PDB file of C-alpha atoms in Angstrom:
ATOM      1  CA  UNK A   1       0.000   0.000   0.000  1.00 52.00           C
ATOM      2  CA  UNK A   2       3.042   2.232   0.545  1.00 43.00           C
ATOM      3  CA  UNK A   3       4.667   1.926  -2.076  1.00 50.00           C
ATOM      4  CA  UNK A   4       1.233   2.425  -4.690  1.00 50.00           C
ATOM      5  CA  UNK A   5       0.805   6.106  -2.698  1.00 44.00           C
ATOM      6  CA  UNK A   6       4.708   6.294  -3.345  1.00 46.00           C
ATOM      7  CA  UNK A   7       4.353   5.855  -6.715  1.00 45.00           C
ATOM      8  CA  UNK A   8       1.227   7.832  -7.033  1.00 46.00           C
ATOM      9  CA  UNK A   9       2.955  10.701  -5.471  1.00 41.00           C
ATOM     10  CA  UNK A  10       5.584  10.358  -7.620  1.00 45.00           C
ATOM     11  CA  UNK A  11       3.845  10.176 -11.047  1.00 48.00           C
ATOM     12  CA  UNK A  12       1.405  13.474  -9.833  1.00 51.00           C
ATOM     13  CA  UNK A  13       3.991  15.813  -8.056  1.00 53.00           C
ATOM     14  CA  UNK A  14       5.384  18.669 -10.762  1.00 53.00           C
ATOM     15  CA  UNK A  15       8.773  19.140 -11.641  1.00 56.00           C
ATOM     16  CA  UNK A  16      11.273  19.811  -9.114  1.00 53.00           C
ATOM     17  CA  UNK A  17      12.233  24.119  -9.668  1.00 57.00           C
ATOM     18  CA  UNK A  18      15.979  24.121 -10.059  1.00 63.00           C
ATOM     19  CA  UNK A  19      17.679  27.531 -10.393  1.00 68.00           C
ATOM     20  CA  UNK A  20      19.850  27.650 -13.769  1.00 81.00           C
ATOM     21  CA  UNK A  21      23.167  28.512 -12.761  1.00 90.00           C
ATOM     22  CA  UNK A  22      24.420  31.518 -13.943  1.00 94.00           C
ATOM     23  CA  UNK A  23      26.255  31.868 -17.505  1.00 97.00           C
ATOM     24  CA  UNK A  24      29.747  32.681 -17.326  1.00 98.00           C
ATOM     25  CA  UNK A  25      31.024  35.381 -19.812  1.00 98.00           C
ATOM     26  CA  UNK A  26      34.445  37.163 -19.823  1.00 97.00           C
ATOM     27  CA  UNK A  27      33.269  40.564 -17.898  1.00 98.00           C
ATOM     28  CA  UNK A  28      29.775  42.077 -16.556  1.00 98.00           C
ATOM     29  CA  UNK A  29      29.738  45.566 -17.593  1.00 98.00           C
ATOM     30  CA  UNK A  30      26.759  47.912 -16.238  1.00 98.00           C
ATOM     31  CA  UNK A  31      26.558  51.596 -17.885  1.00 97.00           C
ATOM     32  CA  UNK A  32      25.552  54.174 -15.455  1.00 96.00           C
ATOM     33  CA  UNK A  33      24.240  57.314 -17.606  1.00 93.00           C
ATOM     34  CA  UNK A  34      24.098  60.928 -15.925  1.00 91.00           C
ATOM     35  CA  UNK A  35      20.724  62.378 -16.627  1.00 88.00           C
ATOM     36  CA  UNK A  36      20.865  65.081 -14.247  1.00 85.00           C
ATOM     37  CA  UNK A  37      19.337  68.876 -14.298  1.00 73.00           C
ATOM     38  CA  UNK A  38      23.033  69.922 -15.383  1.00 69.00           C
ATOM     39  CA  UNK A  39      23.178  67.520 -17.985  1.00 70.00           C
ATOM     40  CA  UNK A  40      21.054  69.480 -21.396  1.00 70.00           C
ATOM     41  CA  UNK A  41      18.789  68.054 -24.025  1.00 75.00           C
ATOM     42  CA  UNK A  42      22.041  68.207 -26.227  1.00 75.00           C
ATOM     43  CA  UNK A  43      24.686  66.658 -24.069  1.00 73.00           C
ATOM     44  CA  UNK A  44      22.189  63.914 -22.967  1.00 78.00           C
ATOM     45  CA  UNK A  45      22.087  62.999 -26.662  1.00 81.00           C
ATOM     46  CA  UNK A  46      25.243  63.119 -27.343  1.00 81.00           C
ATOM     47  CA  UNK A  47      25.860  61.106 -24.305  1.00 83.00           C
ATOM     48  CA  UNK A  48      23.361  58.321 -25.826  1.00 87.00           C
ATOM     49  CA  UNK A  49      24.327  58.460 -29.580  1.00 89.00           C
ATOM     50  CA  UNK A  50      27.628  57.772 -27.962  1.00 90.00           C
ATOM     51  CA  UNK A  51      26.744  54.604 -26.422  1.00 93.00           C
ATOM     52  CA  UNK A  52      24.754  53.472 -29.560  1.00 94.00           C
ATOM     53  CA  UNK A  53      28.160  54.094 -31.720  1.00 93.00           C
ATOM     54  CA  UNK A  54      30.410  52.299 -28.726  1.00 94.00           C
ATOM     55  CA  UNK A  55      28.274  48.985 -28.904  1.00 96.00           C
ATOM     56  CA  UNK A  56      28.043  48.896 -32.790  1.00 94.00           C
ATOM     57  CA  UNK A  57      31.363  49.778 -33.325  1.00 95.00           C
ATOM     58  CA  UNK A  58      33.761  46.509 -35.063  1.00 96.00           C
ATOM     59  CA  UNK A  59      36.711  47.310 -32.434  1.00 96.00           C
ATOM     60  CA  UNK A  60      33.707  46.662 -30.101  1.00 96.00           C
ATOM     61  CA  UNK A  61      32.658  43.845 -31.237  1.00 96.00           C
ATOM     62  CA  UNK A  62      36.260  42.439 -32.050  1.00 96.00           C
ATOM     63  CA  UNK A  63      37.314  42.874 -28.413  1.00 96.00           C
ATOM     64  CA  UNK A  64      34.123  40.776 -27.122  1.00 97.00           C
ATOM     65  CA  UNK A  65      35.243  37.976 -29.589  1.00 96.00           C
ATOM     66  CA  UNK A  66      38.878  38.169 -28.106  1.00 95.00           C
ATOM     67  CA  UNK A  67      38.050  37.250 -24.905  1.00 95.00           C
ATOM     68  CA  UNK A  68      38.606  33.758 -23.098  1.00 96.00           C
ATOM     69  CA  UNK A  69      34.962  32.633 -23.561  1.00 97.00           C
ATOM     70  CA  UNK A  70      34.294  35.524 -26.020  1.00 97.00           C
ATOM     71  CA  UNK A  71      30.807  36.875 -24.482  1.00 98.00           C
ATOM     72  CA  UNK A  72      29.884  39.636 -22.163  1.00 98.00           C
ATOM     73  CA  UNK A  73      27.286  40.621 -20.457  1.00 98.00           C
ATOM     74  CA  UNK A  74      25.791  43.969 -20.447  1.00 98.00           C
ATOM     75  CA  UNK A  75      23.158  46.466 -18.747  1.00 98.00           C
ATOM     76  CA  UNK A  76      22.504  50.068 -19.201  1.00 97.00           C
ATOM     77  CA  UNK A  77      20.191  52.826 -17.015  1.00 95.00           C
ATOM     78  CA  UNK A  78      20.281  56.387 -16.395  1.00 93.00           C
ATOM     79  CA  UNK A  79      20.446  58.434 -13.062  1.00 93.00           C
ATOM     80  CA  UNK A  80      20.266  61.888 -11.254  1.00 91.00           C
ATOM     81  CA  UNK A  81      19.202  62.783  -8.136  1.00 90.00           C
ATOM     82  CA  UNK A  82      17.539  58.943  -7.904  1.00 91.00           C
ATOM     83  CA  UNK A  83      17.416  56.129 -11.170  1.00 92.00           C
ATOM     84  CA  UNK A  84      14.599  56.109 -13.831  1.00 87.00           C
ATOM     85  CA  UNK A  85      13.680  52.639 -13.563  1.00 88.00           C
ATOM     86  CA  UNK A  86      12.051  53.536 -17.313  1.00 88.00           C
ATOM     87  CA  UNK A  87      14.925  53.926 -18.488  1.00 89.00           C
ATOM     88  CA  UNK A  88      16.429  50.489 -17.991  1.00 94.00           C
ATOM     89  CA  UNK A  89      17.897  48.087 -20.100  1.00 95.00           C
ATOM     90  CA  UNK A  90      18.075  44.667 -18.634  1.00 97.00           C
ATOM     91  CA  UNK A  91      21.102  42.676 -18.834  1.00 98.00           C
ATOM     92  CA  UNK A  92      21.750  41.041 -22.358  1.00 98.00           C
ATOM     93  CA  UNK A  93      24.552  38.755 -23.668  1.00 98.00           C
ATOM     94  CA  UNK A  94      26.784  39.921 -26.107  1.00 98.00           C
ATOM     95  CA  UNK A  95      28.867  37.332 -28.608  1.00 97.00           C
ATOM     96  CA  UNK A  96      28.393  38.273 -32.059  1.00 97.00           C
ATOM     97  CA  UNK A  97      27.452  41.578 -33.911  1.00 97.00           C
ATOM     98  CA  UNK A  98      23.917  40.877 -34.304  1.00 97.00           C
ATOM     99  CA  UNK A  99      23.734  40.768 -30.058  1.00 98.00           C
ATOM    100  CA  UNK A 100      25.449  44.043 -30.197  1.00 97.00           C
ATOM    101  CA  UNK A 101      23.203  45.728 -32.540  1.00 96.00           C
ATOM    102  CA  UNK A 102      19.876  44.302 -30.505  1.00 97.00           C
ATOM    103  CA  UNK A 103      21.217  45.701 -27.473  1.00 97.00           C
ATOM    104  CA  UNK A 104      22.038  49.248 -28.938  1.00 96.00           C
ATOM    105  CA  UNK A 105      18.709  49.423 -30.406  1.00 95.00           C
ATOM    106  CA  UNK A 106      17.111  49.025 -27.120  1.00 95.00           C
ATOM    107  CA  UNK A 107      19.046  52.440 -26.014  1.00 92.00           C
ATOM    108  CA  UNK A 108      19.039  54.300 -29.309  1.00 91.00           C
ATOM    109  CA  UNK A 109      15.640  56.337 -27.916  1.00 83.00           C
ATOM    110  CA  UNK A 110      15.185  60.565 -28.134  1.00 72.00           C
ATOM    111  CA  UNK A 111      16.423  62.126 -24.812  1.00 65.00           C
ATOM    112  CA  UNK A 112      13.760  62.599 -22.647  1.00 62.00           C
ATOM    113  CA  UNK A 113      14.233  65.901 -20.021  1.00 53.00           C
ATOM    114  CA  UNK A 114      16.843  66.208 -17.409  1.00 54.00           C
ATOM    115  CA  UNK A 115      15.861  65.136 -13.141  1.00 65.00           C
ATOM    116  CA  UNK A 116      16.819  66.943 -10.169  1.00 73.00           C
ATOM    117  CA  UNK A 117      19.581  66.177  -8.353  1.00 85.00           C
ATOM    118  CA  UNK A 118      22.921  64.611  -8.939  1.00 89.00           C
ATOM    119  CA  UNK A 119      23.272  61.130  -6.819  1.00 93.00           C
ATOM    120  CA  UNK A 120      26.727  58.879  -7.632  1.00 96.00           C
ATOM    121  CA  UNK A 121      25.818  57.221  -4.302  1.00 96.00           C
ATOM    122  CA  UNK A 122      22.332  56.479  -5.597  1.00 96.00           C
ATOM    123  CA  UNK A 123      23.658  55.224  -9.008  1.00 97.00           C
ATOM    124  CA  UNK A 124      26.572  53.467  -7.811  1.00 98.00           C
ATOM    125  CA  UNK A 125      23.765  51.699  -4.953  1.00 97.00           C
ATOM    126  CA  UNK A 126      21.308  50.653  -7.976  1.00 98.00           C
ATOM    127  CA  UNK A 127      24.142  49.189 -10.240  1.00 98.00           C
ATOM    128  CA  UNK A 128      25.960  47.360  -7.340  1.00 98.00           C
ATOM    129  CA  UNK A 129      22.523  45.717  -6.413  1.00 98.00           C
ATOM    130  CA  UNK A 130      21.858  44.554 -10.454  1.00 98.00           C
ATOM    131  CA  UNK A 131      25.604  43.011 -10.807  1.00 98.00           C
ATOM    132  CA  UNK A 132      24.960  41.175  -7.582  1.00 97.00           C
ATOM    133  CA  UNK A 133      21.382  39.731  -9.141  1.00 97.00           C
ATOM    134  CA  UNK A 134      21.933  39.384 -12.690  1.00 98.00           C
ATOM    135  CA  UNK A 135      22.229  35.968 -14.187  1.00 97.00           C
ATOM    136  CA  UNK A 136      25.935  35.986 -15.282  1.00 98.00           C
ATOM    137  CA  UNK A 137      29.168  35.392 -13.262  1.00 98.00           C
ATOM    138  CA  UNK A 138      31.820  36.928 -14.832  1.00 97.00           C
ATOM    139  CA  UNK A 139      35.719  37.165 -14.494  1.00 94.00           C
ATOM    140  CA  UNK A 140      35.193  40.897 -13.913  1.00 97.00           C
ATOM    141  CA  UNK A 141      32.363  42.543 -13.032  1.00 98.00           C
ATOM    142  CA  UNK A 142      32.602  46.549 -13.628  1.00 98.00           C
ATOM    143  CA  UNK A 143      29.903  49.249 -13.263  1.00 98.00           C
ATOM    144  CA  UNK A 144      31.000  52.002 -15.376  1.00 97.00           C
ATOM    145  CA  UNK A 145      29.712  55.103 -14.609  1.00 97.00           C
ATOM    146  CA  UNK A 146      29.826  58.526 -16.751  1.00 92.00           C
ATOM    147  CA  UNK A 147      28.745  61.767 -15.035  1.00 90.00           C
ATOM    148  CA  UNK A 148      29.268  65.975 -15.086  1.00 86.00           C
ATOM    149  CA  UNK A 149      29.423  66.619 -11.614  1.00 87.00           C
ATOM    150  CA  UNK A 150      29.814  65.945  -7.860  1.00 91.00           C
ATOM    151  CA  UNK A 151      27.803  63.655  -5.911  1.00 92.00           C
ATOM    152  CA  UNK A 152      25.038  66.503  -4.342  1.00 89.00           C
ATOM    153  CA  UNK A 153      22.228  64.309  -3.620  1.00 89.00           C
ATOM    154  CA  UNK A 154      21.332  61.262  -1.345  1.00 91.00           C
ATOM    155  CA  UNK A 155      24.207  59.563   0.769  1.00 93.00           C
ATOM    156  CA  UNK A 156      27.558  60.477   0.484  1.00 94.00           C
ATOM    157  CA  UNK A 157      29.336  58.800  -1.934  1.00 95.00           C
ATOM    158  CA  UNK A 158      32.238  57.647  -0.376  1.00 95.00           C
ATOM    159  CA  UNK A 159      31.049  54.862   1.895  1.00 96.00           C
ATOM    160  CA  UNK A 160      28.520  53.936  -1.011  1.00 97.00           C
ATOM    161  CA  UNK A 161      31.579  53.640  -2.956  1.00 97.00           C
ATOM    162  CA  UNK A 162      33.377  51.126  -0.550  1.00 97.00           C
ATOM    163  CA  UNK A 163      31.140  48.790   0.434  1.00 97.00           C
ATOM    164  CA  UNK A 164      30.474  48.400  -3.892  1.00 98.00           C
ATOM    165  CA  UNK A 165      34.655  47.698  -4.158  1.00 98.00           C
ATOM    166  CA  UNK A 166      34.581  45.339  -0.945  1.00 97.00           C
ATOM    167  CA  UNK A 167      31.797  43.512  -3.451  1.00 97.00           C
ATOM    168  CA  UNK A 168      34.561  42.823  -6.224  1.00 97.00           C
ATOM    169  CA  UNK A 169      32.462  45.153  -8.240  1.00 98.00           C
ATOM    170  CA  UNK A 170      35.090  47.845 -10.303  1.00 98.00           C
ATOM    171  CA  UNK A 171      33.975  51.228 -11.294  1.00 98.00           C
ATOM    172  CA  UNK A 172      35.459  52.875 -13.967  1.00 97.00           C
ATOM    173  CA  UNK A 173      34.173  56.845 -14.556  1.00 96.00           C
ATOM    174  CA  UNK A 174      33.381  58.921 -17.735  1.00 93.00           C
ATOM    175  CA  UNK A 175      33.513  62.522 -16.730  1.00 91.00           C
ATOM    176  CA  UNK A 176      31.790  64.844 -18.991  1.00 87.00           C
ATOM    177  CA  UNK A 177      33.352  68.329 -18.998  1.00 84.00           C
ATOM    178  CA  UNK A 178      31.808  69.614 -22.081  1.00 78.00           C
ATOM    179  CA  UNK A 179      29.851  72.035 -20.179  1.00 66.00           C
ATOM    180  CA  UNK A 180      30.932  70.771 -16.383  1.00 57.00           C
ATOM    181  CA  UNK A 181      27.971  71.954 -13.211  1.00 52.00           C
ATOM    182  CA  UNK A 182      28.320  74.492 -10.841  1.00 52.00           C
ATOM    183  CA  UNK A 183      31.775  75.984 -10.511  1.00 52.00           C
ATOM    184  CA  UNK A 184      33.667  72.760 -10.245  1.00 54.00           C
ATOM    185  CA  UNK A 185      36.443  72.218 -13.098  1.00 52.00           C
ATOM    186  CA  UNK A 186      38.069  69.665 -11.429  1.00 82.00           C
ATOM    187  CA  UNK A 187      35.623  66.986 -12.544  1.00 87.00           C
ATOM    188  CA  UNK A 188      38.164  64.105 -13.069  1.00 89.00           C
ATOM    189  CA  UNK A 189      39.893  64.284  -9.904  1.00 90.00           C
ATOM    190  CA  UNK A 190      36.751  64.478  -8.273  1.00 92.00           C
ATOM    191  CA  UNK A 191      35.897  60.844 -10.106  1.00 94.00           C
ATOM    192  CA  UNK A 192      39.333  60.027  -9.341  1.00 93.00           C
ATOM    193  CA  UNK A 193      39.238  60.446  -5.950  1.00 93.00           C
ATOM    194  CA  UNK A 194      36.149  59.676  -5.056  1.00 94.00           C
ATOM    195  CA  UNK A 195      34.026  57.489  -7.396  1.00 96.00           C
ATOM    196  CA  UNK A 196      36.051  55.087  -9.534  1.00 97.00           C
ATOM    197  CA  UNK A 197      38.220  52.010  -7.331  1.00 97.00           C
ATOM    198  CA  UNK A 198      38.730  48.432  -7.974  1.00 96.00           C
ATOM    199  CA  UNK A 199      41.876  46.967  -9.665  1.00 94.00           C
ATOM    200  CA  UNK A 200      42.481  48.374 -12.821  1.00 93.00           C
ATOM    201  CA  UNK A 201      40.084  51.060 -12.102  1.00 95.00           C
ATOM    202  CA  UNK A 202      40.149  54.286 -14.696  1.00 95.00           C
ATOM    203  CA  UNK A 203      38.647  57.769 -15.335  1.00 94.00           C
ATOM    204  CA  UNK A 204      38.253  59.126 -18.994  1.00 93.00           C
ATOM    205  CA  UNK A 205      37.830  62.657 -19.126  1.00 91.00           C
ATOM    206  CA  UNK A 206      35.460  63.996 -22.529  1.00 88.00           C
ATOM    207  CA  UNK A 207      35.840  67.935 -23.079  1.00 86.00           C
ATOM    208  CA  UNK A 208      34.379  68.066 -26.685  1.00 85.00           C
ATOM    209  CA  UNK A 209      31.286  66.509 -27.675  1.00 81.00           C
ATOM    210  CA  UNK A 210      32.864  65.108 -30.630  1.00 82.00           C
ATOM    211  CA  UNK A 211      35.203  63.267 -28.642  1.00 86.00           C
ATOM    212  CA  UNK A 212      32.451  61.676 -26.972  1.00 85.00           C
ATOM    213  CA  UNK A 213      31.689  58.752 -28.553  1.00 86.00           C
ATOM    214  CA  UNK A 214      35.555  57.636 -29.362  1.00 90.00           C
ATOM    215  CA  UNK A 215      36.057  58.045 -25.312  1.00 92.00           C
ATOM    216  CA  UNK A 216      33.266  55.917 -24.317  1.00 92.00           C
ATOM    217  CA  UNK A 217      33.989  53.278 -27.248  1.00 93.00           C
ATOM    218  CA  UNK A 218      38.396  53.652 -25.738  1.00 93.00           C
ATOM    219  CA  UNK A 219      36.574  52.968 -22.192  1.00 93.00           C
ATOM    220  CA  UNK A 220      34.746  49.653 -23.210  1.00 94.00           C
ATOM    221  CA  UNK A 221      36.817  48.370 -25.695  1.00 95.00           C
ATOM    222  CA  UNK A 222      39.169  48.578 -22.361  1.00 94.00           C
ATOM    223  CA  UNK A 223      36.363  47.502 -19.879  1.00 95.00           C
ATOM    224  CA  UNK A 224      36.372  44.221 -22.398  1.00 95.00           C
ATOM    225  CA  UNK A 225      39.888  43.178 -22.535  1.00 90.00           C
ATOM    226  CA  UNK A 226      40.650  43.914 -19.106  1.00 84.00           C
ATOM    227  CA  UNK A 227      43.874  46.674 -19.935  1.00 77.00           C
ATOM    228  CA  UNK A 228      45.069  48.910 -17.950  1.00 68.00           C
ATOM    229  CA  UNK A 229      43.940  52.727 -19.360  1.00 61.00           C
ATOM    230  CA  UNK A 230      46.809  55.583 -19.520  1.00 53.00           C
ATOM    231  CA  UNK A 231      47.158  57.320 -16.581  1.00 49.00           C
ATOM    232  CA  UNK A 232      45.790  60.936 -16.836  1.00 48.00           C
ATOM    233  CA  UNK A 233      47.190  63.469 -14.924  1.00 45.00           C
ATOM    234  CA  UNK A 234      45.299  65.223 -12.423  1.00 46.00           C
ATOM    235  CA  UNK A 235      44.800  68.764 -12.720  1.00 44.00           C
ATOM    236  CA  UNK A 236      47.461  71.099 -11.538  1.00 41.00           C
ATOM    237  CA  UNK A 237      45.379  73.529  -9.741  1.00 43.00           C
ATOM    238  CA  UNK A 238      44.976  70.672  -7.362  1.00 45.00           C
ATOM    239  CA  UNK A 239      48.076  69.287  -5.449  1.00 50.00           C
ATOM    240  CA  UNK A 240      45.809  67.210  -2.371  1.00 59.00           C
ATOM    241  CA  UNK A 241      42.807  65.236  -2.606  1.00 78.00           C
ATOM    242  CA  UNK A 242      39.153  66.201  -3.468  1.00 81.00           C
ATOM    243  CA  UNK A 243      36.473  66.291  -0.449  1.00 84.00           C
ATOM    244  CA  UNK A 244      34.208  63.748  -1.509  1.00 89.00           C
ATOM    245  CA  UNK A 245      31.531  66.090   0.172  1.00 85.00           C
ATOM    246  CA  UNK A 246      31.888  68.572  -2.039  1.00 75.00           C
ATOM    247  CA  UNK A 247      28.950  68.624  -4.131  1.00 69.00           C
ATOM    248  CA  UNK A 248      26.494  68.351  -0.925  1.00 62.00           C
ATOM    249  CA  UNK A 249      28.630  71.333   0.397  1.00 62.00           C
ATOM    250  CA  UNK A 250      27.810  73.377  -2.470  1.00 58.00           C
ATOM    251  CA  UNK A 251      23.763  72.430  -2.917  1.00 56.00           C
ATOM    252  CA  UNK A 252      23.009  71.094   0.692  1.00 51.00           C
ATOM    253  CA  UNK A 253      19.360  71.161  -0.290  1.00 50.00           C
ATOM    254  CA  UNK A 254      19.307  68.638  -2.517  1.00 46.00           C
ATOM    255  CA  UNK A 255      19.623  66.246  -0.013  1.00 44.00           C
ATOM    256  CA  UNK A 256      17.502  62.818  -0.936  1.00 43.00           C
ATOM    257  CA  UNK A 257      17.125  59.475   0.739  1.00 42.00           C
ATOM    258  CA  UNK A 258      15.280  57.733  -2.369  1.00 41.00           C
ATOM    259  CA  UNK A 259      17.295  55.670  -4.533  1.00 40.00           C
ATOM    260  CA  UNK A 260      14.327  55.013  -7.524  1.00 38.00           C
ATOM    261  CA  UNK A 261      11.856  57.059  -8.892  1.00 38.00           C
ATOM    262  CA  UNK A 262       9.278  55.975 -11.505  1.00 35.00           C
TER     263      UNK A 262
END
């Protein structure tokens, strides 16, 4: 009698749920794209049109197929004071042209207007919480973050910034001084100092928009192959380092808490 309920059980019970393990690729690489009040219709174009050229580009493409396995993964959103969830772009895998063209599709869109607020700590919060849940496992695992200004909103950066690194997660930093915020021309040391970490960690500084789109292609063609980026020298005006707090020194009421907004 036993063993007939056994087997009834057996031959009625549904399929045992098993989570697929993740799919290894060579890196993880998350964009993080400043949207902020600073940022204008025209450089938040530019800044798109850029990624769109990046991900189609052959040298692109090339370096993906030169990897170990030969396949990435890759995310994209945008942020300001807190991330538009609208504006994300789930994680894809990229092999072969064809994956690379889907995905920039998906973030060749208009710009939309700018948000309030400028939040690294937000940005850098969202994008260390989507490496650690997305369905890859790669080598490397980089959030690469581009930006024209100082973290002035939500936490301060600095300990957000940490406990990402102490992940394994490596942020790399675009910083966009075609038209830099508030009076704050030190942009790239800021970055330097303060936002980007992790071993082979980098900051690009852009100064014309027509250099845009060659910069961000240089900084994932080297996100991809895992080289180390020439050093940049840090502006002369500044010998020490940058106070991390500087941005919520200058706007103290931007002060947020939230780290989404629809």
């Amino acid at each position: 009698m036993f063993q007939a309920v056994a087997l009834l059980f057996l031959m009625t019970a549904g399929p045992t749920q098993v989570a697929a393990p993740p799919v290894q690729v060579d890196v993880e690489i998350l964009l993080a794209v400043d949207v902020s009040g600073s940022m204008d219709i025209e450089e938040a174009q530019i800044q798109r049109s850029g990624y769109v050229d990046a991900i189609s580009h052959p040298d692109f493409i090339n370096a993906v197929k030169g990897g170990v396995l030969g396949r990435i993964a890759i995310g994209y959103y945008e942020w300001a004071g807190a991330v538009n969830v609208q504006s994300v772009v789930d994680w894809q895998l990229i092999e072969n042209a064809d994956d690379a063209r889907e995905f920039a599709q998906k973030i060749d869109k208009p710009a939309t207007g700018s948000r309030r607020g400028t939040s690294l700590s937000n940005a850098i919060l969202f994008g260390a919480a989507s490496i650690e849940s997305n369905a890859f496992s790669g080598v490397r695992r980089v959030l690469d973050v581009s930006g024209d200004g100082p973290n002035n909103s939500g936490p301060a950066v600095a300990p957000i910034r940490e406990d990402a690194l102490e992940r394994g997660i490596v942020i790399n930093g675009l910083a966009v001084l075609i038209r830099p915020s508030q009076p704050f021309a030190a942009l790239d040391q800021y970055y330097s100092d303060c936002v980007i970490g992790g071993p082979g960690s980098f900051v690009l500084p852009v100064h014309e928009p027509e250099d845009f789109a060659i910069a961000i292609r240089q900084k994932l063609i080297l996100e991809v192959s895992g080289r180390k980026a020439v050093a940049v020298p840090k502006p002369a005006a500044f010998g020490g380092k940058v106070d991390c707090l500087t941005g919520q020194i200058l706007q103290p009421g931007l002060l947020e808490n939230n780290t989404l907004s629809p």
